[in-house]
Short mmCIF file of C-alpha atoms in Angstrom, two decimals:
data_model
loop_
_atom_site.label_atom_id
_atom_site.label_comp_id
_atom_site.label_asym_id
_atom_site.label_seq_id
_atom_site.Cartn_x
_atom_site.Cartn_y
_atom_site.Cartn_z
CA MET Q 1 3.46 22.96 5.16
CA ASP Q 2 1.54 19.76 4.60
CA TYR Q 3 2.31 19.46 1.15
CA VAL Q 4 5.94 19.58 1.81
CA LYS Q 5 5.56 17.22 3.60
CA ALA Q 6 3.66 14.87 2.17
CA PHE Q 7 5.81 15.39 -1.07
CA LEU Q 8 9.26 14.60 1.17
CA VAL Q 9 7.61 11.54 2.38
CA GLY Q 10 5.99 9.83 -0.43
CA GLY Q 11 8.92 10.64 -2.34
CA THR Q 12 11.39 8.59 -0.16
CA ILE Q 13 9.50 5.92 0.32
CA CYS Q 14 9.16 5.74 -3.62
CA GLY Q 15 12.71 6.57 -4.44
CA LEU Q 16 13.80 3.82 -1.92
CA VAL Q 17 11.50 1.04 -3.04
CA GLN Q 18 12.95 2.36 -6.71
CA ILE Q 19 16.85 1.45 -5.65
CA LEU Q 20 14.94 -1.74 -4.47
CA LEU Q 21 14.07 -2.37 -8.10
CA ASP Q 22 16.81 -1.32 -9.29
CA ARG Q 23 20.13 -2.91 -7.49
CA THR Q 24 18.00 -5.87 -6.71
CA LYS Q 25 16.77 -8.67 -8.79
CA LEU Q 26 13.11 -8.80 -7.71
CA MET Q 27 10.40 -8.50 -9.92
CA PRO Q 28 8.15 -5.96 -9.37
CA GLY Q 29 5.28 -8.11 -8.04
CA ARG Q 30 7.00 -9.28 -4.94
CA VAL Q 31 8.34 -5.87 -4.42
CA MET Q 32 4.64 -4.50 -4.31
CA VAL Q 33 3.96 -7.80 -2.27
CA LEU Q 34 6.79 -7.40 0.27
CA LEU Q 35 5.45 -3.38 0.66
CA VAL Q 36 1.60 -4.15 1.18
CA VAL Q 37 3.03 -7.26 4.00
CA SER Q 38 5.25 -4.63 5.53
CA GLY Q 39 2.39 -2.06 5.80
CA CYS Q 40 0.18 -5.00 7.96
CA ILE Q 41 3.35 -5.76 9.88
CA LEU Q 42 3.57 -2.03 11.13
CA GLY Q 43 -0.11 -1.34 11.50
CA ALA Q 44 0.00 -4.33 13.48
CA ALA Q 45 2.96 -3.34 15.78
CA GLY Q 46 1.09 -0.34 16.47
CA ILE Q 47 4.24 1.90 14.61
CA TYR Q 48 2.23 3.23 10.95
CA GLN Q 49 0.12 4.45 12.71
CA PRO Q 50 1.76 6.89 14.40
CA PHE Q 51 3.90 7.97 11.36
CA LEU Q 52 0.83 7.88 9.68
CA ASP Q 53 -0.71 10.72 11.72
CA TRP Q 54 2.94 12.60 11.26
CA ALA Q 55 3.64 12.48 7.40
CA GLY Q 56 -0.01 12.88 6.35
CA ALA Q 57 -0.73 11.58 2.68
CA GLY Q 58 2.92 10.61 2.07
CA ALA Q 59 2.73 7.74 4.12
CA ALA Q 60 -1.23 6.70 2.93
CA VAL Q 61 -0.44 6.91 -0.85
CA PRO Q 62 2.40 4.63 -0.73
CA LEU Q 63 1.53 0.76 -0.67
CA LEU Q 64 2.71 0.80 2.61
CA GLY Q 65 -0.30 2.90 3.37
CA PHE Q 66 -2.62 0.39 1.62
CA GLY Q 67 -1.28 -2.77 3.77
CA ASN Q 68 -1.90 -0.69 7.22
CA THR Q 69 -5.73 0.17 5.24
CA LEU Q 70 -5.92 -3.97 5.15
CA TRP Q 71 -4.92 -4.51 8.61
CA LYS Q 72 -7.27 -1.63 10.29
CA GLY Q 73 -10.16 -3.40 8.06
CA VAL Q 74 -9.37 -6.73 8.71
CA LYS Q 75 -9.07 -5.54 12.91
CA GLU Q 76 -12.62 -4.18 12.47
CA GLY Q 77 -13.97 -6.83 10.56
CA ILE Q 78 -12.82 -9.36 13.64
CA GLY Q 79 -14.45 -6.93 16.13
CA THR Q 80 -17.75 -6.79 14.22
CA ASP Q 81 -18.04 -10.23 12.09
CA GLY Q 82 -16.07 -12.40 14.63
CA PHE Q 83 -13.85 -15.16 12.14
CA LEU Q 84 -15.45 -14.04 8.39
CA GLY Q 85 -14.10 -10.01 9.80
CA ILE Q 86 -10.58 -11.87 8.92
CA PHE Q 87 -11.71 -12.39 5.31
CA LYS Q 88 -14.58 -9.40 5.04
CA GLY Q 89 -13.19 -6.63 6.53
CA GLY Q 90 -10.11 -5.82 4.15
CA LEU Q 91 -11.55 -5.66 1.08
CA THR Q 92 -14.09 -3.71 2.67
CA ALA Q 93 -11.66 -1.09 4.27
CA SER Q 94 -9.28 -1.13 0.62
CA SER Q 95 -12.32 -1.41 -1.63
CA ALA Q 96 -12.16 1.65 -3.31
CA GLY Q 97 -8.24 1.68 -3.68
CA ILE Q 98 -8.83 -2.31 -4.88
CA ALA Q 99 -11.00 -1.01 -7.45
CA ALA Q 100 -9.42 2.35 -8.68
CA ALA Q 101 -5.92 -0.20 -9.36
CA LEU Q 102 -7.41 -2.70 -11.40
CA VAL Q 103 -9.55 -0.09 -13.48
CA PHE Q 104 -6.14 2.25 -14.12
CA GLY Q 105 -4.35 -1.06 -14.20
CA TYR Q 106 -6.91 -1.82 -17.62
CA ILE Q 107 -6.66 1.74 -18.83
CA GLY Q 108 -2.64 1.77 -19.06
CA ALA Q 109 -2.69 -1.50 -20.62
CA LEU Q 110 -4.83 -0.88 -23.18
CA VAL Q 111 -2.48 2.84 -23.70
CA PHE Q 112 0.65 1.88 -23.57
CA LYS Q 113 2.51 -1.47 -24.28
CA PRO Q 114 3.21 -3.46 -21.52
CA LYS Q 115 6.77 -5.52 -21.70
CA MET Q 116 8.51 -8.08 -19.32
CA LYS Q 117 11.61 -7.60 -16.99
CA LYS Q 118 14.59 -8.53 -18.38
#
């Protein structure tokens, strides 16, 4: 049942984002930033963690989950490193995701022919 819930939640999030991309003239980069910032705000408000506990991987994998991970890292970094933790904490907590995005993005650019949105 956990797999079904994760699939439905993650698919719903991705479907809503796809509708946003199709119905507006927002560029994909701006939508990605909107999702990451929304995840940070929802995490700071204490809303995202209960949702994440309920939805599991379906809420952790999309960019909303990445924003929440950044927020948690910054919060922990401030507790351990003070002011420097604002900058260090988010990168420490999400370094694996950032590295994977860079590597797979580079491989994707080599394999496929990127096109600009009209």
